């Protein structure tokens, strides 16, 4: 799976990194962070003992991502032809970039003040394969994209103790009305978690017994976790 030098049983560190990149695993992925750190003090060509050390580390706790490395090296991640997949996404990116119709939403300052020329794509598969291009590193206001995340947080929070808790407070069907209509269904519940009424209800279910400051901090921590530990304001 990795190129080796038969005469002395050595491999190139660059092959490990190249295989990761070819499968959509970027260098800043926290799952390979420790490996790349261990590589820093090693020569370009390493033997299998050095590779084993780099992969497993030397701490008491075993590296939990060894199985993931095996999936990458055996080309067994969700998107197996990452090169073709990336090519198709890049094609969509270029096709849509030329479309300058529409305008910023004027009723929310955080949206009205955004540079309308910004255009970027960033995606991540369930295996953590990532593709990004364009203005994808420009910070933006998450607005209603927070709604499905808050819903997921609330479901996870109550999964073991009461899996039906969230949907005893909010429905799961479309309302047929505008997203900001403050209405309820026939059961007296907001129709779903991604209209405003439902999002407000879901937010009230997140650590309801904690102080507001503690609840806010925990939501921020959840977002940071979902972002792979990256900066989140």
Short mmCIF file of C-alpha atoms in Angstrom, two decimals, residues 26-136:
data_model
loop_
_atom_site.label_atom_id
_atom_site.label_comp_id
_atom_site.label_asym_id
_atom_site.label_seq_id
_atom_site.Cartn_x
_atom_site.Cartn_y
_atom_site.Cartn_z
CA UNK A 26 -6.18 16.95 4.77
CA UNK A 27 -3.02 17.70 6.73
CA UNK A 28 -4.91 19.60 9.43
CA UNK A 29 -7.14 16.59 10.16
CA UNK A 30 -6.84 15.94 13.92
CA UNK A 31 -6.82 12.18 13.28
CA UNK A 32 -3.39 12.35 11.64
CA UNK A 33 -2.05 15.24 13.68
CA UNK A 34 -0.01 13.03 16.02
CA UNK A 35 1.45 11.05 13.11
CA UNK A 36 2.64 14.16 11.29
CA UNK A 37 4.08 15.45 14.56
CA UNK A 38 6.03 12.22 15.04
CA UNK A 39 7.25 12.42 11.44
CA UNK A 40 8.90 15.81 12.05
CA UNK A 41 12.00 14.37 13.70
CA UNK A 42 12.35 11.49 11.25
CA UNK A 43 14.25 11.32 7.95
CA UNK A 44 12.43 11.31 4.60
CA UNK A 45 12.84 7.52 4.36
CA UNK A 46 11.93 5.50 7.42
CA UNK A 47 11.92 1.83 8.35
CA UNK A 48 8.86 -0.03 9.56
CA UNK A 49 9.80 0.32 13.22
CA UNK A 50 9.84 4.09 12.82
CA UNK A 51 6.56 3.95 10.92
CA UNK A 52 5.01 1.89 13.70
CA UNK A 53 6.16 4.43 16.26
CA UNK A 54 4.77 7.32 14.20
CA UNK A 55 1.41 5.60 13.82
CA UNK A 56 0.99 4.23 17.33
CA UNK A 57 2.92 6.79 19.37
CA UNK A 58 4.59 6.03 22.64
CA UNK A 59 1.97 7.06 25.18
CA UNK A 60 0.00 4.79 27.48
CA UNK A 61 -3.21 5.36 25.52
CA UNK A 62 -3.33 3.65 22.12
CA UNK A 63 -3.94 5.73 19.02
CA UNK A 64 -7.69 5.30 18.37
CA UNK A 65 -7.32 6.02 14.64
CA UNK A 66 -5.29 2.97 13.54
CA UNK A 67 -8.40 1.43 12.00
CA UNK A 68 -9.03 4.66 10.11
CA UNK A 69 -5.48 4.63 8.70
CA UNK A 70 -6.10 1.08 7.45
CA UNK A 71 -9.31 2.17 5.71
CA UNK A 72 -7.46 5.00 3.98
CA UNK A 73 -4.56 2.80 2.87
CA UNK A 74 -6.96 0.15 1.53
CA UNK A 75 -9.05 2.82 -0.26
CA UNK A 76 -12.12 1.89 1.74
CA UNK A 77 -13.55 5.29 2.72
CA UNK A 78 -17.04 6.41 1.70
CA UNK A 79 -15.92 8.18 -1.50
CA UNK A 80 -13.40 5.83 -3.05
CA UNK A 81 -12.61 7.83 -6.20
CA UNK A 82 -11.84 11.10 -4.44
CA UNK A 83 -10.04 12.55 -7.46
CA UNK A 84 -13.11 12.20 -9.70
CA UNK A 85 -15.42 13.35 -6.92
CA UNK A 86 -13.33 16.50 -6.37
CA UNK A 87 -13.26 17.15 -10.11
CA UNK A 88 -17.05 17.05 -10.29
CA UNK A 89 -17.46 19.36 -7.29
CA UNK A 90 -14.94 21.78 -8.79
CA UNK A 91 -16.96 21.77 -12.01
CA UNK A 92 -20.09 22.75 -10.07
CA UNK A 93 -18.12 25.44 -8.28
CA UNK A 94 -16.97 26.98 -11.56
CA UNK A 95 -20.39 26.73 -13.19
CA UNK A 96 -22.13 28.48 -10.31
CA UNK A 97 -19.46 31.14 -9.82
CA UNK A 98 -20.57 32.93 -12.99
CA UNK A 99 -24.15 33.30 -11.71
CA UNK A 100 -24.41 36.73 -10.05
CA UNK A 101 -28.19 36.97 -9.85
CA UNK A 102 -29.91 37.88 -6.60
CA UNK A 103 -28.86 40.13 -3.74
CA UNK A 104 -27.89 39.99 -0.08
CA UNK A 105 -30.71 39.80 2.44
CA UNK A 106 -31.21 43.40 3.57
CA UNK A 107 -33.18 42.75 6.76
CA UNK A 108 -30.25 41.25 8.72
CA UNK A 109 -27.12 43.45 9.03
CA UNK A 110 -24.77 40.46 9.28
CA UNK A 111 -26.01 39.33 5.85
CA UNK A 112 -26.48 42.74 4.25
CA UNK A 113 -22.85 43.68 4.92
CA UNK A 114 -21.30 40.54 3.43
CA UNK A 115 -19.16 40.99 0.31
CA UNK A 116 -21.43 39.55 -2.43
CA UNK A 117 -18.43 38.48 -4.51
CA UNK A 118 -17.40 35.87 -1.94
CA UNK A 119 -17.92 32.35 -3.24
CA UNK A 120 -16.61 29.17 -1.74
CA UNK A 121 -17.41 25.52 -1.18
CA UNK A 122 -16.42 23.32 1.74
CA UNK A 123 -17.75 19.82 2.30
CA UNK A 124 -17.04 16.88 4.56
CA UNK A 125 -18.19 13.27 4.22
CA UNK A 126 -19.17 11.11 7.18
CA UNK A 127 -15.67 9.59 6.97
CA UNK A 128 -14.10 13.04 7.29
CA UNK A 129 -12.99 13.35 3.68
CA UNK A 130 -12.88 17.07 2.95
CA UNK A 131 -12.93 19.27 -0.11
CA UNK A 132 -12.68 23.05 -0.04
CA UNK A 133 -12.06 25.79 -2.57
CA UNK A 134 -12.71 29.48 -3.14
CA UNK A 135 -13.44 31.83 -0.25
CA UNK A 136 -14.06 28.93 2.12
#
